[in-house]
Short mmCIF file of C-alpha atoms and ligand atoms in Angstrom, two decimals:
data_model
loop_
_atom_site.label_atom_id
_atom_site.label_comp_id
_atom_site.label_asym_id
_atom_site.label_seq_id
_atom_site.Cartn_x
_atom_site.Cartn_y
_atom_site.Cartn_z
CA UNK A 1 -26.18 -15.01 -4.29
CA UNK A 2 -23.33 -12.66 -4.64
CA UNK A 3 -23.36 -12.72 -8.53
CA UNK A 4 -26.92 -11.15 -8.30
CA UNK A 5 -26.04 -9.31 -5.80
CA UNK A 6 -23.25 -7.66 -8.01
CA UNK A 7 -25.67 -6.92 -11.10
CA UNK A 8 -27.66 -4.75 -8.79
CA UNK A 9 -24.53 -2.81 -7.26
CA UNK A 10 -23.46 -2.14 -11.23
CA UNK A 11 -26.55 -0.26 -11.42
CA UNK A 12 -25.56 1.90 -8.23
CA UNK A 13 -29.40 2.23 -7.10
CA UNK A 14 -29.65 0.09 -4.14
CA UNK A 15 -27.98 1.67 -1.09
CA UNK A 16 -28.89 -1.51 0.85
CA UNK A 17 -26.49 -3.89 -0.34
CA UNK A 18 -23.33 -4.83 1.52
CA UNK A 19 -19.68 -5.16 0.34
CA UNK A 20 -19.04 -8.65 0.54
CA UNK A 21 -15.30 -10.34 1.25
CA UNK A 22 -14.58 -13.52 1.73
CA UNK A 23 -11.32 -14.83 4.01
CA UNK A 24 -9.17 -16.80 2.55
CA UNK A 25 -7.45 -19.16 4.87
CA UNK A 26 -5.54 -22.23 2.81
CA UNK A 27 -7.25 -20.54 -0.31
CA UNK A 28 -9.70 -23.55 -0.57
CA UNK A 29 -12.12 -23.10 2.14
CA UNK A 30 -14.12 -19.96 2.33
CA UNK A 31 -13.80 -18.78 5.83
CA UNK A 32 -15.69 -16.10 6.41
CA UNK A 33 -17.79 -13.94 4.68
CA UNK A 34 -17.89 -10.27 6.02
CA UNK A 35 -19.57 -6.81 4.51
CA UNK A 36 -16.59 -4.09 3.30
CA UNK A 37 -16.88 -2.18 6.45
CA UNK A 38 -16.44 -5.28 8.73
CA UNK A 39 -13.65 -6.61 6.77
CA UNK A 40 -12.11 -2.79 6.86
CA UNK A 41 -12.99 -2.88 10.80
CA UNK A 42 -11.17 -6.42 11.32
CA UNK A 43 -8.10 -6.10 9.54
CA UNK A 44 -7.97 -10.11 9.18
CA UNK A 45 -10.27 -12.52 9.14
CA UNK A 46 -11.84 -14.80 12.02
CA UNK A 47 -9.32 -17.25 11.45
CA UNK A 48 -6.08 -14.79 10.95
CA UNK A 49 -6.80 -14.77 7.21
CA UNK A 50 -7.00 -11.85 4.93
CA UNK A 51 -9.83 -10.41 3.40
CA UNK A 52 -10.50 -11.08 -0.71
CA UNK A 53 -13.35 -9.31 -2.50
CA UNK A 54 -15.88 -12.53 -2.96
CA UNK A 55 -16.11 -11.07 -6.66
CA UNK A 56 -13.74 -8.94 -8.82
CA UNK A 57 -16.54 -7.64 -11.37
CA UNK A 58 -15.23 -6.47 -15.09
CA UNK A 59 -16.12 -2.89 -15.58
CA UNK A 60 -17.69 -1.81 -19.02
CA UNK A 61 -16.92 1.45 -21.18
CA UNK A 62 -13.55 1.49 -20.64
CA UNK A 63 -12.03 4.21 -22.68
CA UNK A 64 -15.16 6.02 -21.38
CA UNK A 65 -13.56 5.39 -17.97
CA UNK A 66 -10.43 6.26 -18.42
CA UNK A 67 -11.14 9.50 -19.85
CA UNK A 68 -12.39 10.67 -16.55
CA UNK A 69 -10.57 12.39 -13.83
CA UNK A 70 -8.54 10.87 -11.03
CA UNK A 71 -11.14 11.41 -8.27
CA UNK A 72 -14.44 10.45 -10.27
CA UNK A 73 -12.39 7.26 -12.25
CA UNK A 74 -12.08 6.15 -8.70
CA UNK A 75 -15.26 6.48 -7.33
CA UNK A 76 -16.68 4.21 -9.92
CA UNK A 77 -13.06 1.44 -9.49
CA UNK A 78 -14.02 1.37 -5.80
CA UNK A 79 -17.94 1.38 -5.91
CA UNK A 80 -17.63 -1.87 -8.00
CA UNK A 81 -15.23 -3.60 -5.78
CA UNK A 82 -16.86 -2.46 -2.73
CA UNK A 83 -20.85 -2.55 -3.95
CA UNK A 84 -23.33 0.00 -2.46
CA UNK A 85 -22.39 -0.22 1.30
CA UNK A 86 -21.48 3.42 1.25
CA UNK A 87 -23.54 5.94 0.30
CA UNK A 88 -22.47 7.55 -2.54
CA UNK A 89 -21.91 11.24 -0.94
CA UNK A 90 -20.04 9.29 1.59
CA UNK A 91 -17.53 7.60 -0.38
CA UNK A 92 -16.87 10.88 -2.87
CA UNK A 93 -15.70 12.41 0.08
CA UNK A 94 -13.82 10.14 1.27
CA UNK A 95 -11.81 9.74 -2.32
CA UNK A 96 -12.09 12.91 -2.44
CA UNK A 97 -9.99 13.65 0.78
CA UNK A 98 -7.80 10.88 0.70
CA UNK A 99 -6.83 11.20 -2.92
CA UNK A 100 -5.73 14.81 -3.02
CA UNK A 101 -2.54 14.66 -5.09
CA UNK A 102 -2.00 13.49 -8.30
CA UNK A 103 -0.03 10.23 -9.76
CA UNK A 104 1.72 11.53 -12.54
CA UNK A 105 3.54 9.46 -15.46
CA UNK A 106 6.53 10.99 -16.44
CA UNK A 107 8.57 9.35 -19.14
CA UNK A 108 11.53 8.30 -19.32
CA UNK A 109 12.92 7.18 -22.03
CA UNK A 110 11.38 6.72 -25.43
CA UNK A 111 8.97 3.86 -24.24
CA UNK A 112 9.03 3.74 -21.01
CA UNK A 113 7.31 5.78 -18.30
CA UNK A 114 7.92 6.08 -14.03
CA UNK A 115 4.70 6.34 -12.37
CA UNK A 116 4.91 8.83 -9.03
CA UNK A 117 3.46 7.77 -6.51
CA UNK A 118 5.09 10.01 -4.04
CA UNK A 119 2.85 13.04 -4.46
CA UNK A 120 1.51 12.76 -1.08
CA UNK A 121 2.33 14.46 2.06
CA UNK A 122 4.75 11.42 3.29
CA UNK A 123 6.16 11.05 -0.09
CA UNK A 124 5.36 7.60 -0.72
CA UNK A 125 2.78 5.45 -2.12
CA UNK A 126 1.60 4.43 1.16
CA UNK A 127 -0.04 7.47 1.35
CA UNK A 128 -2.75 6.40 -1.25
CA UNK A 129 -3.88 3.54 0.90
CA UNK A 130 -3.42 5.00 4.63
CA UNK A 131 -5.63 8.07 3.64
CA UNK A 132 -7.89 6.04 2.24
CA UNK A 133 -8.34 3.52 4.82
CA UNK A 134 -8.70 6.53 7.68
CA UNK A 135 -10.98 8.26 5.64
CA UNK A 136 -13.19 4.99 5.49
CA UNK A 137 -12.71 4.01 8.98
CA UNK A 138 -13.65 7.43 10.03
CA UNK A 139 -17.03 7.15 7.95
CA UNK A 140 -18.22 3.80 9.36
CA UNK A 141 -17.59 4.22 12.19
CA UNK A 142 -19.42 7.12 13.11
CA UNK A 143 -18.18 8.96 15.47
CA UNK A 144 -17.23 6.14 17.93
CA UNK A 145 -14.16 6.51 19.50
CA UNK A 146 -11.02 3.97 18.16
CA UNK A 147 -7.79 3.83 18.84
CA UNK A 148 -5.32 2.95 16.34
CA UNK A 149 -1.95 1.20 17.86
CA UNK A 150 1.03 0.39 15.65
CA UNK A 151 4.56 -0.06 15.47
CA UNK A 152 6.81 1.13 12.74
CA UNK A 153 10.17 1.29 11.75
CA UNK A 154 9.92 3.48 9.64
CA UNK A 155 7.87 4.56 6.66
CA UNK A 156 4.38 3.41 7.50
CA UNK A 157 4.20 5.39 10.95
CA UNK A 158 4.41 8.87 8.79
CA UNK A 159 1.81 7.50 6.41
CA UNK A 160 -0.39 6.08 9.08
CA UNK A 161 -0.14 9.33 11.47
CA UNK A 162 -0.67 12.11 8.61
CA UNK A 163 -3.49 10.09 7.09
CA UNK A 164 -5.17 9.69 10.04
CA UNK A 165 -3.88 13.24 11.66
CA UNK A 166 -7.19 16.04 13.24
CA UNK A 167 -9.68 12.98 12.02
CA UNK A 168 -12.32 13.26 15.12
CA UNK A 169 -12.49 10.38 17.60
CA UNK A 170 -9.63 8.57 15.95
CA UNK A 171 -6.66 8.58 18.53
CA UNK A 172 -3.20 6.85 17.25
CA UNK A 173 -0.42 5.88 19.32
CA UNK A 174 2.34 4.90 17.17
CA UNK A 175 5.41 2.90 18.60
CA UNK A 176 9.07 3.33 17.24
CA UNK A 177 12.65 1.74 18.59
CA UNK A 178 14.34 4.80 20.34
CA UNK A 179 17.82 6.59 18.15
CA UNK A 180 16.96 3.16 15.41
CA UNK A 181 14.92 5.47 12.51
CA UNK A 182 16.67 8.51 10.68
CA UNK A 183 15.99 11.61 12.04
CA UNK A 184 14.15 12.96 8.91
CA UNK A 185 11.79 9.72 8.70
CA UNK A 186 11.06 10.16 12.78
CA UNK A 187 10.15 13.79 12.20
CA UNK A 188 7.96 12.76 9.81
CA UNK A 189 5.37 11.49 12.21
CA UNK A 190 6.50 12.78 15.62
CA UNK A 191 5.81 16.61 14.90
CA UNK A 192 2.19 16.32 14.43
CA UNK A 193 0.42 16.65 17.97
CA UNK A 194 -3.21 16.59 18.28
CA UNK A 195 -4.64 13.16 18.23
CA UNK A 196 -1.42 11.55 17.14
CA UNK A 197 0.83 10.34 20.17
CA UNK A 198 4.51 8.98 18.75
CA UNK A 199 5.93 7.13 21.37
CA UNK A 200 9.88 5.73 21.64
CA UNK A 201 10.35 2.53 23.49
CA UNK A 202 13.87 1.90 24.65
CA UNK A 203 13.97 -1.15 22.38
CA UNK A 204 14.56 -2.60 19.01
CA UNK A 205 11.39 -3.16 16.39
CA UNK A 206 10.48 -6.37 17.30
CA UNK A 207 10.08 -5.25 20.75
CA UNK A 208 7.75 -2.15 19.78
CA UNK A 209 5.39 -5.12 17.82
CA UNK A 210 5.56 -7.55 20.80
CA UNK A 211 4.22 -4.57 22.61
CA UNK A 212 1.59 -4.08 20.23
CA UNK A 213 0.68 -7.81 20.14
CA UNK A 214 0.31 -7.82 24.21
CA UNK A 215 -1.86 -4.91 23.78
CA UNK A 216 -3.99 -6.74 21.74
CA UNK A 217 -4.36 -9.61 24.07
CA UNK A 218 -5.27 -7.19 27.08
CA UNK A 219 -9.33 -7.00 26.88
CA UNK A 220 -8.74 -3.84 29.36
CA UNK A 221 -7.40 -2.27 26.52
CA UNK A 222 -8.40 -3.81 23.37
CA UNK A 223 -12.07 -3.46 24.27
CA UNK A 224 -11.67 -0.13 26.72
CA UNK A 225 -9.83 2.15 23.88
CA UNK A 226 -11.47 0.18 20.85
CA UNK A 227 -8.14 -0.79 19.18
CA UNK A 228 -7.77 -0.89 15.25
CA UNK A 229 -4.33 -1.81 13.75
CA UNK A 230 -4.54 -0.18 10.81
CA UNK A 231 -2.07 -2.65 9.31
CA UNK A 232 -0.69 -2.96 6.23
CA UNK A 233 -3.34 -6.18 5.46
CA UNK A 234 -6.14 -4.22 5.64
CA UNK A 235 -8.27 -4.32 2.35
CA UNK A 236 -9.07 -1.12 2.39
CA UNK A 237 -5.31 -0.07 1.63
CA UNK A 238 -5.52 -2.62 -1.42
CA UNK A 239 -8.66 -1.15 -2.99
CA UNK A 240 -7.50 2.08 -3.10
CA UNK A 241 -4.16 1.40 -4.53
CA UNK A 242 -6.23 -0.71 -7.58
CA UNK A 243 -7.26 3.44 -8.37
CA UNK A 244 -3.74 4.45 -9.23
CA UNK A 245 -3.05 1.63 -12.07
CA UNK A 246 -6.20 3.31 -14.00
CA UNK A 247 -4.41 6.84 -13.29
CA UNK A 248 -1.28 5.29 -15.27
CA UNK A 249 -3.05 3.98 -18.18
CA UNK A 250 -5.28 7.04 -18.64
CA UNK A 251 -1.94 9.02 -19.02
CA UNK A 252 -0.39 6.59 -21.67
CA UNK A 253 -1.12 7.73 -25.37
CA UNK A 254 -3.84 5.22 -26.86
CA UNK A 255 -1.49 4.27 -29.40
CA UNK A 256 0.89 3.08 -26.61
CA UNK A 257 -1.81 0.97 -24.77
CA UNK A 258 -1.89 -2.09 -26.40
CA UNK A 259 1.33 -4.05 -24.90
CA UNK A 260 1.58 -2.41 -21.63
CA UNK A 261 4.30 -3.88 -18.45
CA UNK A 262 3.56 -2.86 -15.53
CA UNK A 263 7.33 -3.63 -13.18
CA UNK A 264 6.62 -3.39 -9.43
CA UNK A 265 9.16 -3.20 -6.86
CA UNK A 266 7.73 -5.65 -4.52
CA UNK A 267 8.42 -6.67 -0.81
CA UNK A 268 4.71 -7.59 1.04
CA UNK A 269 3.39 -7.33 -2.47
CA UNK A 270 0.46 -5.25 -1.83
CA UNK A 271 1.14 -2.84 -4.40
CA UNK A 272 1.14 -6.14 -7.12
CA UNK A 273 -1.85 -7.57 -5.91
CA UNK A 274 -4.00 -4.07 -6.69
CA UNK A 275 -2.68 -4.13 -9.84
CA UNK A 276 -2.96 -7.59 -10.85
CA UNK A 277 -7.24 -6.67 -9.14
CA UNK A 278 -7.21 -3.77 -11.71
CA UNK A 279 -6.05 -6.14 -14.42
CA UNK A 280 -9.06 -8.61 -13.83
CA UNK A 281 -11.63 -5.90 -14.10
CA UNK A 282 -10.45 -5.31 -17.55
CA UNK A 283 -7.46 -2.66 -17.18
CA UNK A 284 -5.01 -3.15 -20.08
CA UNK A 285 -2.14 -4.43 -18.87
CA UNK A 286 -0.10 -6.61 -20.65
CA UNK A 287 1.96 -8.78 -17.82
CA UNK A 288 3.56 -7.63 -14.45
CA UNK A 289 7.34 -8.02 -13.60
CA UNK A 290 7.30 -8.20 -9.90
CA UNK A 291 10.48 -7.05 -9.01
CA UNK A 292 12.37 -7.59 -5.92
CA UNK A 293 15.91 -7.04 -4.35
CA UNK A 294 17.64 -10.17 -3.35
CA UNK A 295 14.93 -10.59 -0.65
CA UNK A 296 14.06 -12.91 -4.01
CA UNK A 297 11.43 -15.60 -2.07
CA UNK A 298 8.50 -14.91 -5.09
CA UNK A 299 10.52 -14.82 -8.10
CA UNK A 300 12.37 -18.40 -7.18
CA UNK A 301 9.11 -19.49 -6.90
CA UNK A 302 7.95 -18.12 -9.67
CA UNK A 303 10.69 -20.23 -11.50
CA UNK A 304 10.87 -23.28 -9.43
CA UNK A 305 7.51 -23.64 -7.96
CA UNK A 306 8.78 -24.29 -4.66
CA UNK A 307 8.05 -21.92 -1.40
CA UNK A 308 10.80 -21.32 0.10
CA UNK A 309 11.85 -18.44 2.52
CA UNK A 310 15.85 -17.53 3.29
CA UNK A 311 16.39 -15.46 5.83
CA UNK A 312 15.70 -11.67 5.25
CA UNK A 313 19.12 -9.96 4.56
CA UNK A 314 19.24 -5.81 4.69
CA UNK A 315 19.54 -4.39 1.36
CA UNK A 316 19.31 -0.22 0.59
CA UNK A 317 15.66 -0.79 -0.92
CA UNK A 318 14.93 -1.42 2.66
CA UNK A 319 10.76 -1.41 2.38
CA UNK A 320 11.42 -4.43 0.24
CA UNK A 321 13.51 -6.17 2.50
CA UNK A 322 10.72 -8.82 2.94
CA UNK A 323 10.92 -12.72 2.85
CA UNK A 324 7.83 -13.89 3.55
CA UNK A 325 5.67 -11.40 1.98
CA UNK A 326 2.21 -11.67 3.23
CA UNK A 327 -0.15 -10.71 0.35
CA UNK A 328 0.98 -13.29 -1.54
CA UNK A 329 -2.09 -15.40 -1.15
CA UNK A 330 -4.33 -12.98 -2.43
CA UNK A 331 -1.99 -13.68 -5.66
CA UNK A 332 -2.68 -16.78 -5.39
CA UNK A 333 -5.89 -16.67 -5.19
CA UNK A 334 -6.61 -14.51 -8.13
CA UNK A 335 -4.79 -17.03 -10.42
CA UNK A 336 -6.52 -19.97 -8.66
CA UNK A 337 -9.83 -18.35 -9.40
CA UNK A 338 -9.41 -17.60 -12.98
CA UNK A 339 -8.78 -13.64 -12.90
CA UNK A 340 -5.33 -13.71 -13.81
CA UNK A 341 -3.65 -16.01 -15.80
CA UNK A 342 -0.17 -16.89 -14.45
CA UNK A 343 1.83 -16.41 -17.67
CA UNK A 344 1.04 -12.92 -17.12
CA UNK A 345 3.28 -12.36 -14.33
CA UNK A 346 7.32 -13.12 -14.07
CA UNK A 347 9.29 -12.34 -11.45
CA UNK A 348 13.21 -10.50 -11.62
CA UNK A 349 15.32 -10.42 -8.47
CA UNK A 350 17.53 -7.07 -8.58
CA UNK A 351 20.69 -7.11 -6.27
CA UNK A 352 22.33 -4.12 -5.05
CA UNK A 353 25.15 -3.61 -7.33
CA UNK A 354 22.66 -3.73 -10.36
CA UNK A 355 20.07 -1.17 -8.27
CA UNK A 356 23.04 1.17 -7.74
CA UNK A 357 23.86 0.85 -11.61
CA UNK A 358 20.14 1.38 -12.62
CA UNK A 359 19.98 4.40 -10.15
CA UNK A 360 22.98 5.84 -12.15
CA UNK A 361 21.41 5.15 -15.38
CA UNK A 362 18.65 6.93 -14.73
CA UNK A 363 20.31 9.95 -13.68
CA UNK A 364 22.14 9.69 -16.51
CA UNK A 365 18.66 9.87 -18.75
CA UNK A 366 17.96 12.85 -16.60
CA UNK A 367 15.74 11.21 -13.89
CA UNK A 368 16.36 11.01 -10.54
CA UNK A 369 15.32 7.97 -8.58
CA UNK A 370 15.58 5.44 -5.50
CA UNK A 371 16.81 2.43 -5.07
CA UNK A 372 12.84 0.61 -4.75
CA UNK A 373 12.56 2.39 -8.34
CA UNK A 374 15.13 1.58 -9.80
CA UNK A 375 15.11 -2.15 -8.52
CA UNK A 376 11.86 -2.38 -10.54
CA UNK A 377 13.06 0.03 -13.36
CA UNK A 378 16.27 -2.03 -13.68
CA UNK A 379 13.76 -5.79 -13.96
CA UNK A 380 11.53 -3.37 -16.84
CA UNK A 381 14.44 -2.58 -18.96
CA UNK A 382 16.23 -5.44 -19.05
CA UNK A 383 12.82 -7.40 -19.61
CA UNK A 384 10.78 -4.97 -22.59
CA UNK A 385 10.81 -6.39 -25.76
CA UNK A 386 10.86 -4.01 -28.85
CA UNK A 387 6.93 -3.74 -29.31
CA UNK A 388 5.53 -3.40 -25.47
CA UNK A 389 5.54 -0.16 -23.48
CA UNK A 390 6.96 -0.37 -19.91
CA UNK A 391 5.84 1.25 -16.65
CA UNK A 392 7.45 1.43 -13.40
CA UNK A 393 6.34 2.47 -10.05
CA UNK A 394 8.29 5.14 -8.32
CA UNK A 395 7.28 4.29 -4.71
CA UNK A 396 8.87 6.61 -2.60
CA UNK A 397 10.46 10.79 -3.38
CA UNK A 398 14.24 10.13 -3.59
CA UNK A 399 14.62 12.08 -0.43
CA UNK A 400 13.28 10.26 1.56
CA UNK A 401 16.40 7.97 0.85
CA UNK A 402 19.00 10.79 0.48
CA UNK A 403 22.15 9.28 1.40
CA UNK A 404 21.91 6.12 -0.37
CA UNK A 405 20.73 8.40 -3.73
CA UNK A 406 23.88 10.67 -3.08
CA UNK A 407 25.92 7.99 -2.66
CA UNK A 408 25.06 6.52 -5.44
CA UNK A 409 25.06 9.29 -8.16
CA UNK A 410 27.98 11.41 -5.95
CA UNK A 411 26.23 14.38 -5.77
CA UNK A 412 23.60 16.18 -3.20
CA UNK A 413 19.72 16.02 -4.02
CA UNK A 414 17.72 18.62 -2.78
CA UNK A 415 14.96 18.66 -0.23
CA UNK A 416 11.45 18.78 -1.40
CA UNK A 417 9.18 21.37 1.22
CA UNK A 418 7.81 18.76 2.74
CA UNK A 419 11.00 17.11 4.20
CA UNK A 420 12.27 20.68 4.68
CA UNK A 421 9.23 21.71 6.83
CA UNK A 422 9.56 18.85 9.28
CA UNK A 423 13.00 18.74 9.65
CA UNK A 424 13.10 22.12 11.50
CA UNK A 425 10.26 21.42 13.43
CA UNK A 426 10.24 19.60 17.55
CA UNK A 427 9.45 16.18 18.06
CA UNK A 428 6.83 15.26 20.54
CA UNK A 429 7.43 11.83 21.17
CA UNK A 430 6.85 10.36 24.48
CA UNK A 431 9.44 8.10 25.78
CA UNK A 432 8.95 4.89 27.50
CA UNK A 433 11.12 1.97 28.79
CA UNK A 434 10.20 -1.81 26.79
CA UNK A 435 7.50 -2.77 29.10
CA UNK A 436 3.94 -3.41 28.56
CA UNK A 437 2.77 -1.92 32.21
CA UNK A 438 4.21 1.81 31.61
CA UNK A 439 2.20 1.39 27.55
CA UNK A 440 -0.59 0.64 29.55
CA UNK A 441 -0.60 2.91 31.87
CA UNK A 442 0.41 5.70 29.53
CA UNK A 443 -2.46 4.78 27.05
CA UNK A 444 -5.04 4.62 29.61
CA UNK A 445 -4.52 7.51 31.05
CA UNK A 446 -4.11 9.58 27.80
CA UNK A 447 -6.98 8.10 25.84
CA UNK A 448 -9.05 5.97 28.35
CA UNK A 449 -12.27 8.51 29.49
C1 PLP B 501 6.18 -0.48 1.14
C2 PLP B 501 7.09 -0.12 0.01
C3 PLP B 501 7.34 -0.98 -1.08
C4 PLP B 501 6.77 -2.39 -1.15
O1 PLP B 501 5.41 -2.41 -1.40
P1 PLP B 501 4.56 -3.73 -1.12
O2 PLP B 501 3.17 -3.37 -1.38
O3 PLP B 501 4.83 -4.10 0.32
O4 PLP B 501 5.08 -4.77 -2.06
C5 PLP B 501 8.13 -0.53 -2.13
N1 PLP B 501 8.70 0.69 -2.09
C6 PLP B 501 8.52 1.54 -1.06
C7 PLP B 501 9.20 2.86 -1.07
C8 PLP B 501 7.71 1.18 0.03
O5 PLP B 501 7.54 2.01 1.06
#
């Protein structure tokens, strides 16, 4: 059914046909079947598990493709994965908005190239996928109030509140542990106003998700505000991140495309997954290094075959600092089904004496970086044989991890406007004590009407 079903989106007449995702649970036993906007509306599946496009087609014409721009290139990347569910005005706006800065490739050295992804108005790659997902959320669900509730510590609470910042009927209440995120990366998303509502709970992170979590479990609220979480899981935030891999290779010279690497620095692998999805619809990539810090779970088990977590130790690549990463089964379950074969991906643990050397090197070669770069750029270099070309993703502006960058090179970076705007700017974060009644309480009577 859903191989026919996928001729007829390829032809991109039929605005009747639904995305189609299937959850995969223990990667054997189909689940669930949902449409693209339910699966974007649910987050995860019926039975907690995550959402996996029933059918990665292989797009045709590729150097046709990749001759387009950004914005058009992924129109036709996400109208394959996603079918005809959206009408076609519909989703060009919504690339249109969410994907309004550019991914450039800037090389490096003689063959190998840093792809930015930190273009966007949180400087990191996050932004790609949050704008995307609020942009889609926004369009299916038309006009009916939601409220988005998350906790952060850190990074995603800027990307989630600027993507989904002045969208109508979209509230967000974003929870943060009080004095325990730099002041920069709290300005970030508590200066915003409007429909945004940053709130600091006298509390450490994993009380700001437990809150969350009992929110989620209160019908009064879960069905009274309409919550969303927005999470990180969401396969919206995957699709639109396959986009960006296209951008790379489009910007490599065609004599350089043959033997691509692609390193990513990895923590809930995500960002691997989307590219390993672009690679099975026929994007030239070589192999994948996924690339961690010593938060090393996938690359031990890359080696040994055996799953097995340590405990998560805190390392200055901190968005990596992940032990049981929870995309990995999508992984999985592209090599289980045939798109990807596993030879094509090896895995390279980084510690932090090596990141801090590779962070120096590349200053040295006239490129500043961070320590998530350079954890991948150090797996690349060390990795490329003579005849490939290497790619790695720069995930985050090396402001946004200023001290750790001075420390390392032992000189100040500067600003970029962005940072510099916010930083002189008031916070209007709401304060409340680590209990679920005064949350309540303060959500109802803010949002509830
Ligand atoms: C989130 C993040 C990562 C890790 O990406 P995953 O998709 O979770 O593997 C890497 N670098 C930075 C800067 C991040 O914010």
């Amino acid at each position: 059914m859903f191989a026919g079903y996928r001729r007829k989106a390829h032809s991109l007449q039929n605005y009747n046909d639904k995305g189609s995702f299937v959850e995969l649970v223990n990667l054997k036993v189909a689940q669930d079947t949902a449409s693209f906007a339910e699966a974007v509306q649910r987050g995860l599946g019926k039975n907690q598990g995550l959402y996996f496009p029933t059918d990665i087609p292989k797009l045709d014409n590729l150097d046709a493709l990749l001759s387009q721009p950004f914005v058009e290139r992924s129109i036709t990347v996400l109208r394959t994965l996603i079918g005809n569910e959206l009408e076609a005005e519909t989703l060009e706006n919504i690339v249109r908005t969410a994907f309004a800065f550019p991914a450039p490739l800037t090389p490096v050295t003689d063959n190998i190239y840093s792809l930015e992804l930190f273009h966007g108005p949180t400087l990191a790659f996050k932004d790609f996928g949050g704008r995307f997902m609020a942009q889609t959320l926004s369009a299916i669900s038309e006009g009916k109030p939601i409220t988005i509730l998350t906790a952060t510590s850190g990074d995603t609470g800027a990307a989630v509140a600027h993507a989904f910042h002045g969208i109508d009927n979209i509230n967000v209440v974003i929870l943060f542990p009080k004095g325990k995120i730099s002041p920069l990366q709290e300005k970030l998303f508590t200066t915003l106003g409007g429909n945004i509502h940053a709130v600091a709970i006298d509390g450490d992170f994993d009380a700001c998700q437990t809150l969350v979590k009992t929110a989620f479990d209160d019908a009064d609220v879960r069905e009274g505000l309409h919550l969303n979480s927005a999470n990180s899981i969401n396969i919206s935030r995957l699709l639109a991140q396959v986009c960006y891999y296209f951008e790379a290779v489009s910007q490599v010279p065609a004599s350089k495309r043959d033997n691509l690497v692609v390193s990513v620095p990895s923590g809930n692998f995500g960002n691997l997954t989307a590219g390993m999805i672009a690679k099975a619809m026929g994007l030239p990539v070589k192999r994948f290094i996924a690339a961690t810090n010593i938060n090393d779970t996938v690359p031990r088990y890359l080696q040994s075959n055996d799953w097995a977590p340590k405990p998560t130790q805190a390392t200055m690549s901190n968005a990596m600092d992940v032990s049981q990463p929870n995309n990995w089964p999508r992984i999985e379950a592209l090599m289980q089904k045939g798109y990807i074969d596993k030879a094509c991906l090896t895995g390279t643990a980084v510690d932090e004496e090596y990141t801090h050397l590779a962070l120096r090197q590349l200053a040295q070669l006239g490129y500043t970086s961070e320590p998530h770069a350079a954890v991948a750029y150090r797996a690349l270099s060390h990795d490329l044989k003579d005849d490939e070309t290497g790619i790695f993703l720069g995930t985050a502006h090396p402001a946004k991890f200023r001290e750790t960058v001075e420390n390392a090179l032992g000189q100040p970076i500067s600003l970029p406007p962005e940072l510099k705007a916010v930083a002189s700017k008031e916070s209007l974060a709401e304060s409340l004590s680590d209990d679920y009644a005064a949350l309540k309480a303060f959500m109802l009577e803010k949002l509830g009407k």
